Short mmCIF file of C-alpha atoms in Angstrom, two decimals:
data_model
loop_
_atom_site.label_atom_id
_atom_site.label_comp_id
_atom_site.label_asym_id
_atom_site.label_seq_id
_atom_site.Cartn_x
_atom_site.Cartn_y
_atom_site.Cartn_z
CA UNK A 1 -76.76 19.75 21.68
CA UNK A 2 -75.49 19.65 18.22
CA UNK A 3 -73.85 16.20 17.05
CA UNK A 4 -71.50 16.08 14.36
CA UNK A 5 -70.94 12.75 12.41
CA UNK A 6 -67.42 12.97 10.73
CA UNK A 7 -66.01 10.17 10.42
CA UNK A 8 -68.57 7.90 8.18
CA UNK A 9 -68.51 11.01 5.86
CA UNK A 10 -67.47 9.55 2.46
CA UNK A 11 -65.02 12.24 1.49
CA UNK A 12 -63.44 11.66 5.24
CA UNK A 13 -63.20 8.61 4.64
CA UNK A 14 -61.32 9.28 1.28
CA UNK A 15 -59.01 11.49 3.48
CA UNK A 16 -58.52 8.80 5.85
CA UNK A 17 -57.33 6.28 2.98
CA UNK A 18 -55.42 8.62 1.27
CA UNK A 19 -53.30 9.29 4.69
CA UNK A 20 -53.02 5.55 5.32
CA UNK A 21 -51.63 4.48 1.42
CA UNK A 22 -49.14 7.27 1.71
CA UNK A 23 -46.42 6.14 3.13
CA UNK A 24 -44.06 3.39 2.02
CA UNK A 25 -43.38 4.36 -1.68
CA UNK A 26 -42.92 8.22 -0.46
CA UNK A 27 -39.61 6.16 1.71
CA UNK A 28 -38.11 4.57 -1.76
CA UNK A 29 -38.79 7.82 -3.31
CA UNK A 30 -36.65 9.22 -1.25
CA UNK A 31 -33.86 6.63 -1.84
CA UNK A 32 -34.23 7.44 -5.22
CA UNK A 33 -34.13 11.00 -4.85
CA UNK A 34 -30.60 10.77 -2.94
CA UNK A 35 -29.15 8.42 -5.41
CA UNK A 36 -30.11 10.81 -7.92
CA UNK A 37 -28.47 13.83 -5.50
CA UNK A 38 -25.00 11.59 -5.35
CA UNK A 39 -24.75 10.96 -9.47
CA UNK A 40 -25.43 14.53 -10.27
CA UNK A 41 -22.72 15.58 -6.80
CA UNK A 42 -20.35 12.86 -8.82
CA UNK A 43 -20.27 14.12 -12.17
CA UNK A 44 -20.56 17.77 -10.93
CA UNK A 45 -16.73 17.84 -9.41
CA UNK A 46 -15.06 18.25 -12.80
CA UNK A 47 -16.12 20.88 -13.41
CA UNK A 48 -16.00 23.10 -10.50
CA UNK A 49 -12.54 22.07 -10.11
CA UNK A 50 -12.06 23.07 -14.29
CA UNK A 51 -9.87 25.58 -13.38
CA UNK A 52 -7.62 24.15 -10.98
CA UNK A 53 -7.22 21.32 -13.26
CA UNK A 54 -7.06 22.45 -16.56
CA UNK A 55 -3.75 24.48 -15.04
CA UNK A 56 -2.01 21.39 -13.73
CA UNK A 57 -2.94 19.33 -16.81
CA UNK A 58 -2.64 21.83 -18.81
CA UNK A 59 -5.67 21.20 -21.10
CA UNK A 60 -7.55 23.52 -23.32
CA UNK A 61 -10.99 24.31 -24.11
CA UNK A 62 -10.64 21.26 -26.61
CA UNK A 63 -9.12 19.24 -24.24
CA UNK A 64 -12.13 19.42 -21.77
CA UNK A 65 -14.28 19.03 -24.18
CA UNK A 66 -12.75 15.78 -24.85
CA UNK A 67 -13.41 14.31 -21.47
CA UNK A 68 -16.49 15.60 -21.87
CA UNK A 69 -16.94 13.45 -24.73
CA UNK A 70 -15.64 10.56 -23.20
CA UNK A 71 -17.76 10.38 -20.50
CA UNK A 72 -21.10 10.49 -22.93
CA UNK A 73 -19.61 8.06 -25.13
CA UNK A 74 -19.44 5.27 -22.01
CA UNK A 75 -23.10 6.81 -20.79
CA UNK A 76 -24.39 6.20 -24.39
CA UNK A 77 -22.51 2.37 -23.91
CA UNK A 78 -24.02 2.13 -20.39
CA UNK A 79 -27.51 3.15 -20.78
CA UNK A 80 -28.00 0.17 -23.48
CA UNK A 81 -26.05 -2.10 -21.20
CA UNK A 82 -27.78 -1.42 -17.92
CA UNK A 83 -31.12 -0.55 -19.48
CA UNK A 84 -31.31 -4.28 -20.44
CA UNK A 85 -29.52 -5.58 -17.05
CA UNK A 86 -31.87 -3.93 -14.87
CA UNK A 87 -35.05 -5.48 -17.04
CA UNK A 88 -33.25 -8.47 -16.65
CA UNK A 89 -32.00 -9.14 -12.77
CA UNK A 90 -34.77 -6.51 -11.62
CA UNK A 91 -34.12 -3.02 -10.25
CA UNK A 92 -32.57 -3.60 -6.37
CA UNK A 93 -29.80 -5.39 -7.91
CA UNK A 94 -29.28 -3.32 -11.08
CA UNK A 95 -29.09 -0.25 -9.19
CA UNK A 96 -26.81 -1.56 -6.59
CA UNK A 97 -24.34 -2.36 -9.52
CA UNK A 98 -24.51 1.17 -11.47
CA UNK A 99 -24.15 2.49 -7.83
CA UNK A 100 -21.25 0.94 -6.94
CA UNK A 101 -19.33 1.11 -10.53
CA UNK A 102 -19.68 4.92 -10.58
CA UNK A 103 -18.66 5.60 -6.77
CA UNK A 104 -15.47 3.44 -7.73
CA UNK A 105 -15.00 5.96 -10.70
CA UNK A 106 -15.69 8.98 -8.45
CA UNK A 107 -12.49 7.86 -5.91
CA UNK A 108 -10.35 6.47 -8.81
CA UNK A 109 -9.83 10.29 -9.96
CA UNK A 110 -8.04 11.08 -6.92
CA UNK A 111 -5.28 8.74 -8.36
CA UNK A 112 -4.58 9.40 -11.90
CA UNK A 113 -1.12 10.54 -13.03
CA UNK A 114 -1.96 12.27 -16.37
CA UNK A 115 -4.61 13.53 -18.53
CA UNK A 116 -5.10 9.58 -20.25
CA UNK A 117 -5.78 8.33 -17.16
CA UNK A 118 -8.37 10.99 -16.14
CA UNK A 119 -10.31 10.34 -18.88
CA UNK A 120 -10.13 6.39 -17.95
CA UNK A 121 -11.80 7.56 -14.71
CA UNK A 122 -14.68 9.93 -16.19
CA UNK A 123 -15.30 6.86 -19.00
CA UNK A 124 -16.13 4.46 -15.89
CA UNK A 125 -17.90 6.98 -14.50
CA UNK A 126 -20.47 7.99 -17.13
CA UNK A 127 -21.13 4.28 -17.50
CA UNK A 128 -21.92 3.07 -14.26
CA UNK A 129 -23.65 6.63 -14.07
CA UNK A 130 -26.09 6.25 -16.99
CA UNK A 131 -27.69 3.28 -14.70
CA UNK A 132 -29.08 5.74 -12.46
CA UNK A 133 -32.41 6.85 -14.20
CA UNK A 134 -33.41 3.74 -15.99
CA UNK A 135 -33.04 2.02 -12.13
CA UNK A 136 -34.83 4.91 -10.89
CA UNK A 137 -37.38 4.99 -13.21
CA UNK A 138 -38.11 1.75 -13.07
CA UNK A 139 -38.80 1.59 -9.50
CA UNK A 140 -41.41 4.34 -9.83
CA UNK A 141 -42.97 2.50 -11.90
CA UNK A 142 -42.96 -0.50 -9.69
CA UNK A 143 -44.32 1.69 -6.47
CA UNK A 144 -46.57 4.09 -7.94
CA UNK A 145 -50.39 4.31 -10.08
CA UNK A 146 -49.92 6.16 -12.97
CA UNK A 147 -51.81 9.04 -11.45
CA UNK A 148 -49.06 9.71 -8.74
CA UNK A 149 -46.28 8.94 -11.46
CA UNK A 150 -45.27 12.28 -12.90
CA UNK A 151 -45.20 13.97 -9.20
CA UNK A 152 -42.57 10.99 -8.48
CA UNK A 153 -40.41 11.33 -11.32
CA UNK A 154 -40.15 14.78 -10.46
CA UNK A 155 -39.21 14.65 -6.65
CA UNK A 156 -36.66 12.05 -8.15
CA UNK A 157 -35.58 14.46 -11.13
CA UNK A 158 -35.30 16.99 -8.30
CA UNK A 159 -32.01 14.73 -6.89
CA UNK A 160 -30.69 16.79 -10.04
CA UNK A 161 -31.14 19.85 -8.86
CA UNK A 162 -29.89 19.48 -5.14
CA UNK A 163 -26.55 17.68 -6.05
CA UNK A 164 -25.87 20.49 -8.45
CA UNK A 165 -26.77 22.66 -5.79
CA UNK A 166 -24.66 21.00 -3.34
CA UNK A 167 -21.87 20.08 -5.67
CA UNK A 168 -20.71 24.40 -5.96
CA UNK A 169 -21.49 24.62 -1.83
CA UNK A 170 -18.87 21.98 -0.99
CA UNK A 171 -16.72 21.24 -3.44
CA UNK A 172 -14.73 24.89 -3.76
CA UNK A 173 -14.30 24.43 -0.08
CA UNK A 174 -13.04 20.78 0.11
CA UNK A 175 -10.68 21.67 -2.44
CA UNK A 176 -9.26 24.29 -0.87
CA UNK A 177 -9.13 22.96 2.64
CA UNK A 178 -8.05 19.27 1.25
CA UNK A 179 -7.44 19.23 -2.02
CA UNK A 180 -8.57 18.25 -5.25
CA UNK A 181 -7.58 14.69 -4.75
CA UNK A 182 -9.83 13.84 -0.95
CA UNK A 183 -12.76 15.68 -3.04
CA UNK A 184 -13.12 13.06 -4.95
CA UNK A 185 -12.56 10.43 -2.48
CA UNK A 186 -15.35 12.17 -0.24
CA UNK A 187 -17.77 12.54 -2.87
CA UNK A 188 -17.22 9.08 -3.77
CA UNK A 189 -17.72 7.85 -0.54
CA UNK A 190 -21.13 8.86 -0.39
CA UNK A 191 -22.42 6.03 -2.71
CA UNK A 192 -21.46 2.93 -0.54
CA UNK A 193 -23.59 4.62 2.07
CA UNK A 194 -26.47 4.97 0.05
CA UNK A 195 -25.94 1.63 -1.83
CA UNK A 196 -25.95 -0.39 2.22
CA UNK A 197 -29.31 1.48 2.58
CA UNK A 198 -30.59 0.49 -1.02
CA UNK A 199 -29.47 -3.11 -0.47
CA UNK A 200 -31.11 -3.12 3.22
CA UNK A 201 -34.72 -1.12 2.46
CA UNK A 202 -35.66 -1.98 -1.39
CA UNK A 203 -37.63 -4.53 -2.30
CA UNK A 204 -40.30 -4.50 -4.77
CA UNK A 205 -43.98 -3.97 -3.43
CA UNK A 206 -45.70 -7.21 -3.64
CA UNK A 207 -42.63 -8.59 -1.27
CA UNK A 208 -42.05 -5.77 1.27
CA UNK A 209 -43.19 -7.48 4.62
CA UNK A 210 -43.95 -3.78 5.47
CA UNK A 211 -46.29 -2.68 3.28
CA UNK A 212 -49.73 -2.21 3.76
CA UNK A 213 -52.80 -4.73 1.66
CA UNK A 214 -54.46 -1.22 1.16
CA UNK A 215 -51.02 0.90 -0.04
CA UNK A 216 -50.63 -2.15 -2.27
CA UNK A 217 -54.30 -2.36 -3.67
CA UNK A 218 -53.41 1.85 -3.68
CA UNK A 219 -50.59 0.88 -5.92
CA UNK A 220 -51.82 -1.84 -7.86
CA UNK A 221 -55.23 0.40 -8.97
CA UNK A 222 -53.61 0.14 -12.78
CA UNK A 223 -53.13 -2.96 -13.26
CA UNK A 224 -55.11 -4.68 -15.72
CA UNK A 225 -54.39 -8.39 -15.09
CA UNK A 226 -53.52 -10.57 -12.15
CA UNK A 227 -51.38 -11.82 -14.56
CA UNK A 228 -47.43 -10.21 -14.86
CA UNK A 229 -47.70 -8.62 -18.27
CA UNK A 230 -44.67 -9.68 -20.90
CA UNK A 231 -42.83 -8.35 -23.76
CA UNK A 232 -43.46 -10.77 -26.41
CA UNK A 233 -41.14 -9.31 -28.95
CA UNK A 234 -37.38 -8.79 -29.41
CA UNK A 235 -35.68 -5.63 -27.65
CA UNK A 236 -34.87 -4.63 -31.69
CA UNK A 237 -38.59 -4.08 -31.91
CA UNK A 238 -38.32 -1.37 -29.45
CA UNK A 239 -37.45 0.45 -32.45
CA UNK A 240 -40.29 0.21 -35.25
CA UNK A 241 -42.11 1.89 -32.14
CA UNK A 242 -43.15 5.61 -32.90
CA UNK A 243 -43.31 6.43 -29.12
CA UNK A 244 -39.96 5.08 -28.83
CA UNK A 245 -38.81 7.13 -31.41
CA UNK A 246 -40.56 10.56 -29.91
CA UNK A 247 -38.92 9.69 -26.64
CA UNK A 248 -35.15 9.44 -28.32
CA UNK A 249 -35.20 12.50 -30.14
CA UNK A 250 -36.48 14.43 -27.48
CA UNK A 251 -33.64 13.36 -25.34
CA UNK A 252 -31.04 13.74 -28.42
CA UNK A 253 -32.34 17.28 -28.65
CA UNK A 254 -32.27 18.90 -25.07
CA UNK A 255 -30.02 16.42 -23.27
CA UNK A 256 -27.01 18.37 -24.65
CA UNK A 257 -28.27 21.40 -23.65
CA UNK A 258 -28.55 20.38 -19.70
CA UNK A 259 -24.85 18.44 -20.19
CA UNK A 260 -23.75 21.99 -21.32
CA UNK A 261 -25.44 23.55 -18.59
CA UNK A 262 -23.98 21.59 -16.09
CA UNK A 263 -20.16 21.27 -17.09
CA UNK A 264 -19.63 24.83 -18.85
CA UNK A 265 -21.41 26.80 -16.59
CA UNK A 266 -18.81 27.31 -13.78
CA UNK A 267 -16.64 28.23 -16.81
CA UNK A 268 -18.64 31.11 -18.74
CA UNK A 269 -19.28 32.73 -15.56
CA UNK A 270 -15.23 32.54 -14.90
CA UNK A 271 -14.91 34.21 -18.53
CA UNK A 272 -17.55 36.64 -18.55
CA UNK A 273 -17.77 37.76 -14.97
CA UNK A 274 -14.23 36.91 -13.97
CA UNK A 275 -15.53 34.50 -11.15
CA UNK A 276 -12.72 32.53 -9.20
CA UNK A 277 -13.40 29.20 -7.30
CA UNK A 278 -13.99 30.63 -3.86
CA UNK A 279 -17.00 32.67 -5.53
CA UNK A 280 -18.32 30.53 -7.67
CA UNK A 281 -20.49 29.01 -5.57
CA UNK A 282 -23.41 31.68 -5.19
CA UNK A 283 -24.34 32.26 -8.87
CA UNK A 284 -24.02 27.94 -9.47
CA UNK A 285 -26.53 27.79 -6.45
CA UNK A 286 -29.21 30.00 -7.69
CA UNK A 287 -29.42 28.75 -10.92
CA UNK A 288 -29.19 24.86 -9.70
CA UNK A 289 -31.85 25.88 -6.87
CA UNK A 290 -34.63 27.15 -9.87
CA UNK A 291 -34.11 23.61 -10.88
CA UNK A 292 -35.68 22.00 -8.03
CA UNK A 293 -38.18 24.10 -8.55
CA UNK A 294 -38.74 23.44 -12.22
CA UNK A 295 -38.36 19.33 -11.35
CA UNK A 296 -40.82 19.36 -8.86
CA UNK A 297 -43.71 21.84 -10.42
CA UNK A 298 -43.33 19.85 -13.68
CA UNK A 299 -44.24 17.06 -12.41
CA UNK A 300 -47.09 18.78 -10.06
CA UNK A 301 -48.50 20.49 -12.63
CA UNK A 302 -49.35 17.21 -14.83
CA UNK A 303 -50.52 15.42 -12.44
CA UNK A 304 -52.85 18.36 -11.32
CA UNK A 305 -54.26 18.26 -15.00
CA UNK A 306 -54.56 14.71 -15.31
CA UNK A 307 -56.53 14.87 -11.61
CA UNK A 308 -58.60 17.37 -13.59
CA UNK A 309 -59.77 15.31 -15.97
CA UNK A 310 -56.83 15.84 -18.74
CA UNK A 311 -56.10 13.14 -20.84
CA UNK A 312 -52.21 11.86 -19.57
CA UNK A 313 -51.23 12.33 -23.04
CA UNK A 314 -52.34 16.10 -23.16
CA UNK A 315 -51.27 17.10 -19.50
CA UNK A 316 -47.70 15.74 -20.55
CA UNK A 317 -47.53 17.54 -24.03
CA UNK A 318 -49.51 21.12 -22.65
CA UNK A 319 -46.72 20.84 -19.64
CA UNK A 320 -43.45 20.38 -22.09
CA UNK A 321 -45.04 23.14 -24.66
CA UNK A 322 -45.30 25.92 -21.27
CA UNK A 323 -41.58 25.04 -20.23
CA UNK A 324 -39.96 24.41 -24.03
CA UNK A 325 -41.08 28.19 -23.93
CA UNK A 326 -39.48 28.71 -20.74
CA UNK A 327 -36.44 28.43 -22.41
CA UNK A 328 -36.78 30.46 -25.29
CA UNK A 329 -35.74 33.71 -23.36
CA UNK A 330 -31.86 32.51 -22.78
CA UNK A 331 -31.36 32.86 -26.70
CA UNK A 332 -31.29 36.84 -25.69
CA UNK A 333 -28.60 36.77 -23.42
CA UNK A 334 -25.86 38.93 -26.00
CA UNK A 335 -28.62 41.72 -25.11
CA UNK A 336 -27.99 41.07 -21.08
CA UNK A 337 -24.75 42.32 -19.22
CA UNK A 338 -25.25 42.30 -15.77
CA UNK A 339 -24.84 39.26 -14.25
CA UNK A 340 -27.49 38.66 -12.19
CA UNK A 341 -30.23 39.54 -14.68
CA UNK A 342 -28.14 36.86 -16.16
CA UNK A 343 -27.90 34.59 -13.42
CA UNK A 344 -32.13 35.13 -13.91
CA UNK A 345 -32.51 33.76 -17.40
CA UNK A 346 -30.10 30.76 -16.59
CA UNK A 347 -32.39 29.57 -13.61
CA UNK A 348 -35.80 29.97 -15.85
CA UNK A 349 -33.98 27.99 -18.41
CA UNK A 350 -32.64 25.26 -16.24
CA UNK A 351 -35.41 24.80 -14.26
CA UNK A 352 -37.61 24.53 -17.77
CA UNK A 353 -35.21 21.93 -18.66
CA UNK A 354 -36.13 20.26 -15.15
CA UNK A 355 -39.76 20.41 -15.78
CA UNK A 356 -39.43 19.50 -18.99
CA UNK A 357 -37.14 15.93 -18.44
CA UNK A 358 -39.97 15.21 -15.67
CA UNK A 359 -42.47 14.40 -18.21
CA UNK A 360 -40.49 13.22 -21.37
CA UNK A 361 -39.39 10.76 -18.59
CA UNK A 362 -43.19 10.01 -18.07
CA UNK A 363 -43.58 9.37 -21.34
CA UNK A 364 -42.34 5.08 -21.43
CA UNK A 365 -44.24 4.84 -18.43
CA UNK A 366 -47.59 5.64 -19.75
CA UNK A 367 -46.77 3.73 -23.04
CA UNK A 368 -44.80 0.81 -21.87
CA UNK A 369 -45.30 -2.38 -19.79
CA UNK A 370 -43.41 -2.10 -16.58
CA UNK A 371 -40.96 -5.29 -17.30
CA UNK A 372 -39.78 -3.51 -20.70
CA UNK A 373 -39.48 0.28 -19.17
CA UNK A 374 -35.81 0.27 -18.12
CA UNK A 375 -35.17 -0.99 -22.17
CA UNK A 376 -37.27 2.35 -23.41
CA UNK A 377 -35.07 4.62 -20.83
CA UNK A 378 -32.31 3.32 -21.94
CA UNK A 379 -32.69 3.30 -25.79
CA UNK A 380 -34.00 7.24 -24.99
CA UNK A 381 -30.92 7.50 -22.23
CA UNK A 382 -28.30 6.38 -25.11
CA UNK A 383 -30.34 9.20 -27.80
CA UNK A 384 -29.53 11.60 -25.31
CA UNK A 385 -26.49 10.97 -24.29
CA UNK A 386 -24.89 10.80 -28.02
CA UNK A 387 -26.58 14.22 -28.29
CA UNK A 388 -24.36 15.29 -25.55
CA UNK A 389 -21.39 13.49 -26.60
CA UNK A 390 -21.86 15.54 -30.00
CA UNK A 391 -22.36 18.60 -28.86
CA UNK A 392 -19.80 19.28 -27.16
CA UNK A 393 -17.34 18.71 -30.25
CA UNK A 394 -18.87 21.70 -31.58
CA UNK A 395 -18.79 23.96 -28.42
CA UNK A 396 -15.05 22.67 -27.44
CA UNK A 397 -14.31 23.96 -31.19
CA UNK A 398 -16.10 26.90 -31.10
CA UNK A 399 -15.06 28.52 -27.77
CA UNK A 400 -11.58 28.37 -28.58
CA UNK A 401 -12.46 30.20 -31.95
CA UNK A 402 -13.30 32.67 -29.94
CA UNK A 403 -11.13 32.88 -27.49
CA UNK A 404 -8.26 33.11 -29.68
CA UNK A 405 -10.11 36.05 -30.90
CA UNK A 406 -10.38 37.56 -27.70
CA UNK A 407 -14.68 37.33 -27.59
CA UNK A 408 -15.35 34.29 -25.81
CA UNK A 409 -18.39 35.57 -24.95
CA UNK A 410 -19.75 35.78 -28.26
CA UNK A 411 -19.12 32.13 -28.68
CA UNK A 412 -21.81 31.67 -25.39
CA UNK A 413 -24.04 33.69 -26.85
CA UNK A 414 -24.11 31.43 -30.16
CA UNK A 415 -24.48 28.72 -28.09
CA UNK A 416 -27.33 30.36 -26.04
CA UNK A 417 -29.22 30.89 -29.04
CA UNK A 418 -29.06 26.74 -29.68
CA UNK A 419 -30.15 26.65 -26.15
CA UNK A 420 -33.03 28.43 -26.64
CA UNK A 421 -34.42 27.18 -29.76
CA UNK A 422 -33.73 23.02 -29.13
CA UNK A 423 -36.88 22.71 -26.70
CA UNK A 424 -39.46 23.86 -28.73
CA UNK A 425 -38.18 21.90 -31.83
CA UNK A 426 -38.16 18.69 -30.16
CA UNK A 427 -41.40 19.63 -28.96
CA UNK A 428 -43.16 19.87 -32.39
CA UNK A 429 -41.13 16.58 -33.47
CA UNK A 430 -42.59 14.85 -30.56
CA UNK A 431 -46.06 16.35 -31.52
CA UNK A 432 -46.16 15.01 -34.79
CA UNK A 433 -45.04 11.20 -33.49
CA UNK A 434 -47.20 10.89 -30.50
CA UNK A 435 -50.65 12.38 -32.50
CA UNK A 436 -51.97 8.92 -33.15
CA UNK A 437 -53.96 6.84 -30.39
CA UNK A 438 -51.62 6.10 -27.32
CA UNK A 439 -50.24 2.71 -27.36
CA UNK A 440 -52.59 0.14 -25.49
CA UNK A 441 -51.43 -2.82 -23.52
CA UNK A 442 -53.64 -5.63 -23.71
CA UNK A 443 -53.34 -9.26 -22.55
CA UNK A 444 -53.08 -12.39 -24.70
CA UNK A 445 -56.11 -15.10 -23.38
CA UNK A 446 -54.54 -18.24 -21.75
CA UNK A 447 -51.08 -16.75 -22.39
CA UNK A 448 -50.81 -13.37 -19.71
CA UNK A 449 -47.97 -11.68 -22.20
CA UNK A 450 -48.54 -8.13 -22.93
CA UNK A 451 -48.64 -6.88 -26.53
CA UNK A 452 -49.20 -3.76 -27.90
CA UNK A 453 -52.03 -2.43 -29.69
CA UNK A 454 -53.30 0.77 -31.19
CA UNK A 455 -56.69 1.49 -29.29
CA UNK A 456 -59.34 1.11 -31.91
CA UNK A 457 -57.04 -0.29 -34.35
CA UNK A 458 -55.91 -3.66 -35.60
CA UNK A 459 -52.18 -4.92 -34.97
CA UNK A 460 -49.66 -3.75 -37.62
CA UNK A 461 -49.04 -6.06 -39.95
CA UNK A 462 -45.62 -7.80 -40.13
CA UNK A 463 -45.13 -7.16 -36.68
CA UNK A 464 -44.30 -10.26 -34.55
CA UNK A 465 -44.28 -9.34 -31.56
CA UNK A 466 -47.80 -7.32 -32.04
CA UNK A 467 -50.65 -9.78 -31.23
CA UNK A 468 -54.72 -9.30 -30.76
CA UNK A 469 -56.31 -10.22 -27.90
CA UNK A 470 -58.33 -13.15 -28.10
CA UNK A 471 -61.85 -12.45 -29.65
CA UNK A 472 -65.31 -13.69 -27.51
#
């Protein structure tokens, strides 16, 4: 008789721990990822309902483009704001506040009067809006090892893709069966469910009654101190950071390009292909669904290099070079007419963009003390967002150059071209500021405040907030 010992094996064993640690922070990932799936629903019903309102407003392409703008400029005010309040009163509260400012916002559309007041309501909603990452990034970083980390963020960034999804599959029809105004009140809606969830489930590892000793060792394999690590210098110093800087401009660069994605979209497939708002919905969907995709591999595929013995620093760069290219085919599109060979390249290009946010959003995290994270997002969050509060000055302007000249879609296609070129730009700026040695965080002796260090490198000079470890 043959006996088989299994369950002493070492690598069942490993199997056997790896099933037992996985389960609470999978649960607030998935409170993250519907948060994220309600802001993107929320900002998405603009403009799918573009061209009912743009009739009984009466706005032009400018016009939109204004509200647009308005809603970046209070995202640009908001990540700042709430990147610092969520550092400061932690991330269950901080959420809960973005969450409930924004679903406000969402209903208070359903009761303007006039074009002012619309733009009152998408200005409070881009600020309690721009909360939403730098709450959700945070909290990965608070319930996941840095090895898990990029997988996270992009089952998170994936909230993205679904509410954009969902946003063209529900939407068209609540606004025809109900109107424009109970679309927003539904939609709205959704975020005091969430937020009673939120305030009931979150708390932060080392005080959820629930959790596991091993998930929380599981968690907790990073850290380099039993000591909480602290920023020692001022939030300004943020700034004289080159990974800071790297982060910023890749968000300044390709941010726009997803903001243009996301509100113009339902339009240039109304002016090229002559879509109304009952068929709208298909072509939004299979572009939005790629995205999932693109959020989800991204952040697979780093982790799977970094599990093969990549460098984080590498796996993150090698995975934004393969999707910046990704997006290079949309800069084509004047050679493409039929739609869904259009409908093709928009999807590759979106869900690029998807795989390429996952890791840029990586990037503070593997940089960056936990307690100081929400600060980086935000500084990065505001780059972006004033990237896609300028942008669309210039695309308002130019698509009604056009369209006076009867070729609006020659304007897309100039703006395609943009598209196309942005991500590998940023790319080779982000190249060039990230090449030095990654930023270390060491601990101060008899002090347990983080600083930052260049590995193998002195502190900078001049730098305050920079200090050595203490020498034995």
């Amino acid at each position: 008789m043959s006996i088989f010992i299994v369950v002493a094996s070492p690598e069942n064993k490993k199997k056997s721990e790896d099933v037992m640690v996985a389960k609470q922070r999978w649960l607030i990932c998935s409170l993250l990822f519907a948060a994220t799936t309600i802001n993107y629903v929320d900002r998405q019903v603009l403009s799918l309902l573009k061209p009912l309102l743009e009739a009984k407003f009466s706005w032009t392409e400018r016009d939109y483009s204004y509200l647009v703008i308005v809603f970046q400029a209070c995202y640009v005010v908001g990540f700042v704001s709430f990147g610092k309040l969520i550092d400061k009163v932690g991330t269950r509260l901080g959420y809960a506040v973005c969450m409930t400012v924004w679903s406000i916002a969402s209903i208070g559309h359903a009761f303007v009067s006039g074009t002012v007041s619309f733009a009152a309501m998408r200005g409070l909603l881009g600020f309690g809006e721009s909360g939403n990452f730098p709450s959700a990034l945070k909290a990965v970083s608070e319930w996941f090892p840095s090895r898990e980390r990029a997988l996270a963020v992009g089952i998170v960034t994936a909230g993205t893709s679904i509410g954009a999804i969902m946003a063209p599959a529900t939407v068209p029809w609540l606004a025809v069966t109900w109107g424009w105004q109970a679309t927003f009140i539904i939609t709205g809606l959704s975020g005091f469910i969430w937020l009673a969830v939120w305030l009931y489930s979150y708390r932060i590892p080392e005080e959820k009654a629930s959790l596991s000793a091993d998930e929380l060792r599981y968690i907790r394999q990073d850290t380099q101190s039993d000591t909480t690590p602290e920023f020692e210098g001022r939030w300004i110093d943020l700034l004289k950071m080159k990974v800071t800087w790297a982060f910023a401009i890749g968000k300044f660069m390709t941010d726009p390009i997803w903001f243009f994605i996301l509100f113009w979209l339902p339009s240039y497939f109304s002016d090229r292909y002559h879509l109304n708002l009952q068929h709208l919905g298909l072509p939004l969907m299979a572009v939005y669904l790629s995205t999932s995709v693109g959020s989800v591999g991204g952040g697979w595929l780093s982790s799977f290099l970094v599990s093969k013995g990549w460098k984080v620093a590498h796996a993150r760069r090698a995975v934004m070079l393969l999707m910046a290219a990704l997006v290079v085919p949309l800069a084509f599109s004047a050679h493409v007419d039929a739609m869904w060979l259009m409908i093709a390249l928009l999807s590759l290009a979106a869900a690029a963009h998807q795989g390429w946010s996952v890791n840029i959003y990586s990037l503070p995290a593997d940089h960056f003390p936990k307690e100081i994270i929400a600060s980086v997002q935000g500084i990065g969050g505001m780059a972006g967002s004033i990237g896609g509060m300028l942008f669309p000055l210039g695309v308002g302007v130019l698509l009604d150059h056009y369209r006076h000249l009867d070729r609006i879609t020659a304007g897309y296609n100039i703006l395609f071209v943009v598209c196309g070129s942005a991500y590998l730009t940023a790319w080779c700026i982000i190249q060039i500021l990230t090449r030095d040695p990654p930023v270390a965080k060491t601990v101060s002796a008899g002090t347990g405040k983080n600083s930052f260090q260049k590995r193998g490198q002195e502190p900078a000079a001049g730098c305050p907030w920079i200090k050595s470890p203490a020498r034995t």
